[in-house]
């Protein structure tokens, strides 16, 4: 880190926020904007990306002007297992049904913490899966397949 950066954690965080904002502005660039008083599909993403860009710039300036913490160590375990859990759910929801997919993705996400207590995690996972199995197809009327396709045929 250069000497003129007195608060590296805020400086890097602000740069990361600005990078996400620039990506969002680029990704929403082909969406329709405002026409008169009506919002287009790209209006809200551009507004929030612009706000994020300004906030990131302000945090970066704070990182240069104020004394603060050094960069904290980043732990990859949590984000890795949460990402794997989302991918697992997306890949298995159609073929294996919601019950298997929801419980499996919950258990994969639980691997993200070394403090996981597995008996309690399994009980909570079963309860959440049962709640989702009742909520989505019955209470909300969504056409979700609950069981794997090989059990339905």
CSV table of C-alpha atoms in Angstrom, one decimal:
chain,number,residue,atom,x,y,z
A,1,UNK,CA,0.0,0.0,0.0
A,2,UNK,CA,1.4,3.5,-0.8
A,3,UNK,CA,2.4,5.7,2.1
A,4,UNK,CA,-0.3,8.3,1.3
A,5,UNK,CA,-3.0,5.7,2.1
A,6,UNK,CA,-3.5,6.1,5.9
A,7,UNK,CA,-6.5,3.8,6.2
A,8,UNK,CA,-6.0,0.8,3.9
A,9,UNK,CA,-9.2,-1.1,4.8
A,10,UNK,CA,-11.4,1.8,3.9
A,11,UNK,CA,-9.4,2.7,0.8
A,12,UNK,CA,-9.6,-0.9,-0.6
A,13,UNK,CA,-13.3,-1.2,0.4
A,14,UNK,CA,-14.1,2.1,-1.5
A,15,UNK,CA,-12.2,0.9,-4.6
A,16,UNK,CA,-14.1,-2.4,-4.5
A,17,UNK,CA,-17.4,-0.6,-4.2
A,18,UNK,CA,-16.6,1.7,-7.1
A,19,UNK,CA,-15.6,-1.3,-9.2
A,20,UNK,CA,-18.9,-3.0,-8.5
A,21,UNK,CA,-20.7,0.2,-9.4
A,22,UNK,CA,-18.8,0.6,-12.7
A,23,UNK,CA,-19.7,-3.0,-13.5
A,24,UNK,CA,-23.4,-2.4,-12.7
A,25,UNK,CA,-23.4,0.8,-14.9
A,26,UNK,CA,-21.8,-1.2,-17.8
A,27,UNK,CA,-24.2,-4.1,-17.3
A,28,UNK,CA,-27.3,-1.8,-17.3
A,29,UNK,CA,-26.1,0.3,-20.2
A,30,UNK,CA,-28.3,-1.4,-22.8
A,31,UNK,CA,-31.4,-1.2,-20.7
A,32,UNK,CA,-34.0,1.5,-21.3
A,33,UNK,CA,-33.8,4.6,-19.1
A,34,UNK,CA,-36.4,7.1,-18.0
A,35,UNK,CA,-38.9,8.5,-20.5
A,36,UNK,CA,-40.6,11.5,-19.0
A,37,UNK,CA,-42.0,10.4,-15.7
A,38,UNK,CA,-42.0,6.6,-16.3
A,39,UNK,CA,-39.2,4.4,-15.1
A,40,UNK,CA,-37.5,2.2,-17.6
A,41,UNK,CA,-35.9,-1.1,-16.8
A,42,UNK,CA,-32.5,0.5,-16.4
A,43,UNK,CA,-33.4,3.5,-14.3
A,44,UNK,CA,-33.2,1.9,-10.8
A,45,UNK,CA,-30.0,-0.1,-11.5
A,46,UNK,CA,-28.3,3.1,-12.8
A,47,UNK,CA,-29.5,5.2,-9.9
A,48,UNK,CA,-28.3,2.6,-7.3
A,49,UNK,CA,-25.0,2.1,-9.2
A,50,UNK,CA,-24.4,5.9,-9.3
A,51,UNK,CA,-25.1,6.1,-5.6
A,52,UNK,CA,-22.8,3.2,-4.9
A,53,UNK,CA,-20.1,4.9,-7.0
A,54,UNK,CA,-20.4,8.1,-5.0
A,55,UNK,CA,-20.4,6.3,-1.7
A,56,UNK,CA,-17.3,4.3,-2.8
A,57,UNK,CA,-15.5,7.5,-3.8
A,58,UNK,CA,-16.3,9.0,-0.4
A,59,UNK,CA,-15.1,5.9,1.5
A,60,UNK,CA,-11.9,5.9,-0.6
A,61,UNK,CA,-11.3,9.6,0.2
A,62,UNK,CA,-11.8,8.7,3.9
A,63,UNK,CA,-9.2,6.0,3.5
A,64,UNK,CA,-6.7,8.6,2.3
A,65,UNK,CA,-7.4,11.3,4.8
A,66,UNK,CA,-8.0,9.5,8.1
A,67,UNK,CA,-5.8,7.1,10.1
A,68,UNK,CA,-7.3,3.7,10.4
A,69,UNK,CA,-7.0,-0.1,10.3
A,70,UNK,CA,-4.7,-2.1,8.1
A,71,UNK,CA,-6.2,-4.7,5.8
A,72,UNK,CA,-7.9,-7.5,7.6
A,73,UNK,CA,-7.4,-11.1,6.7
A,74,UNK,CA,-10.1,-12.3,4.3
A,75,UNK,CA,-11.5,-15.8,4.9
A,76,UNK,CA,-12.7,-17.6,1.8
A,77,UNK,CA,-14.5,-20.5,3.5
A,78,UNK,CA,-17.9,-18.8,4.1
A,79,UNK,CA,-18.3,-17.1,0.7
A,80,UNK,CA,-17.1,-20.3,-1.0
A,81,UNK,CA,-19.6,-22.6,0.6
A,82,UNK,CA,-22.5,-20.1,0.2
A,83,UNK,CA,-21.7,-19.8,-3.5
A,84,UNK,CA,-21.5,-23.6,-3.8
A,85,UNK,CA,-24.8,-23.9,-2.0
A,86,UNK,CA,-26.5,-21.5,-4.5
A,87,UNK,CA,-25.0,-23.3,-7.5
A,88,UNK,CA,-26.0,-26.7,-6.0
A,89,UNK,CA,-29.6,-25.4,-5.6
A,90,UNK,CA,-29.7,-24.1,-9.1
A,91,UNK,CA,-28.4,-27.3,-10.6
A,92,UNK,CA,-30.6,-29.7,-8.7
A,93,UNK,CA,-34.0,-27.9,-8.3
A,94,UNK,CA,-35.5,-29.2,-11.5
A,95,UNK,CA,-34.2,-32.8,-11.5
A,96,UNK,CA,-34.2,-33.5,-7.7
A,97,UNK,CA,-37.1,-31.4,-6.6
A,98,UNK,CA,-37.3,-28.7,-4.0
A,99,UNK,CA,-37.2,-30.8,-0.9
A,100,UNK,CA,-33.8,-32.4,-1.7
A,101,UNK,CA,-32.4,-29.2,-3.2
A,102,UNK,CA,-33.3,-27.0,-0.3
A,103,UNK,CA,-32.0,-29.3,2.3
A,104,UNK,CA,-28.8,-30.0,0.4
A,105,UNK,CA,-28.1,-26.4,-0.2
A,106,UNK,CA,-28.7,-25.5,3.4
A,107,UNK,CA,-26.3,-28.2,4.6
A,108,UNK,CA,-23.6,-27.1,2.1
A,109,UNK,CA,-24.0,-23.5,3.3
A,110,UNK,CA,-23.6,-24.7,6.8
A,111,UNK,CA,-20.1,-26.0,5.9
A,112,UNK,CA,-19.0,-22.3,5.6
A,113,UNK,CA,-18.5,-22.0,9.4
A,114,UNK,CA,-16.2,-24.0,11.5
A,115,UNK,CA,-18.6,-23.5,14.4
A,116,UNK,CA,-21.4,-25.5,12.8
A,117,UNK,CA,-23.2,-27.9,15.1
A,118,UNK,CA,-24.5,-30.6,12.8
A,119,UNK,CA,-27.4,-32.0,14.8
A,120,UNK,CA,-29.0,-28.6,15.3
A,121,UNK,CA,-28.1,-27.6,11.7
A,122,UNK,CA,-29.9,-30.7,10.4
A,123,UNK,CA,-33.0,-30.0,12.5
A,124,UNK,CA,-33.2,-26.4,11.3
A,125,UNK,CA,-32.6,-27.5,7.7
A,126,UNK,CA,-35.5,-30.0,7.9
A,127,UNK,CA,-37.8,-27.4,9.5
A,128,UNK,CA,-36.9,-24.8,6.9
A,129,UNK,CA,-37.3,-27.3,4.0
A,130,UNK,CA,-40.8,-28.3,5.4
A,131,UNK,CA,-41.8,-24.7,5.7
A,132,UNK,CA,-40.7,-24.0,2.1
A,133,UNK,CA,-42.5,-27.2,0.9
A,134,UNK,CA,-45.7,-25.8,2.3
A,135,UNK,CA,-45.2,-22.2,1.5
A,136,UNK,CA,-44.3,-22.1,-2.1
A,137,UNK,CA,-46.5,-24.7,-3.8
A,138,UNK,CA,-49.5,-24.5,-1.4
A,139,UNK,CA,-49.7,-21.0,0.2
A,140,UNK,CA,-48.3,-19.1,-2.8
A,141,UNK,CA,-49.5,-21.5,-5.5
A,142,UNK,CA,-46.1,-21.7,-7.3
A,143,UNK,CA,-45.7,-24.8,-9.6
A,144,UNK,CA,-42.7,-26.3,-7.9
A,145,UNK,CA,-41.8,-29.9,-8.1
A,146,UNK,CA,-41.3,-31.2,-4.5
A,147,UNK,CA,-39.9,-34.7,-5.2
A,148,UNK,CA,-37.2,-35.9,-7.6
A,149,UNK,CA,-38.4,-36.8,-11.1
A,150,UNK,CA,-37.6,-40.5,-10.8
A,151,UNK,CA,-40.0,-40.7,-7.8
A,152,UNK,CA,-42.9,-39.0,-9.7
A,153,UNK,CA,-42.8,-41.1,-12.9
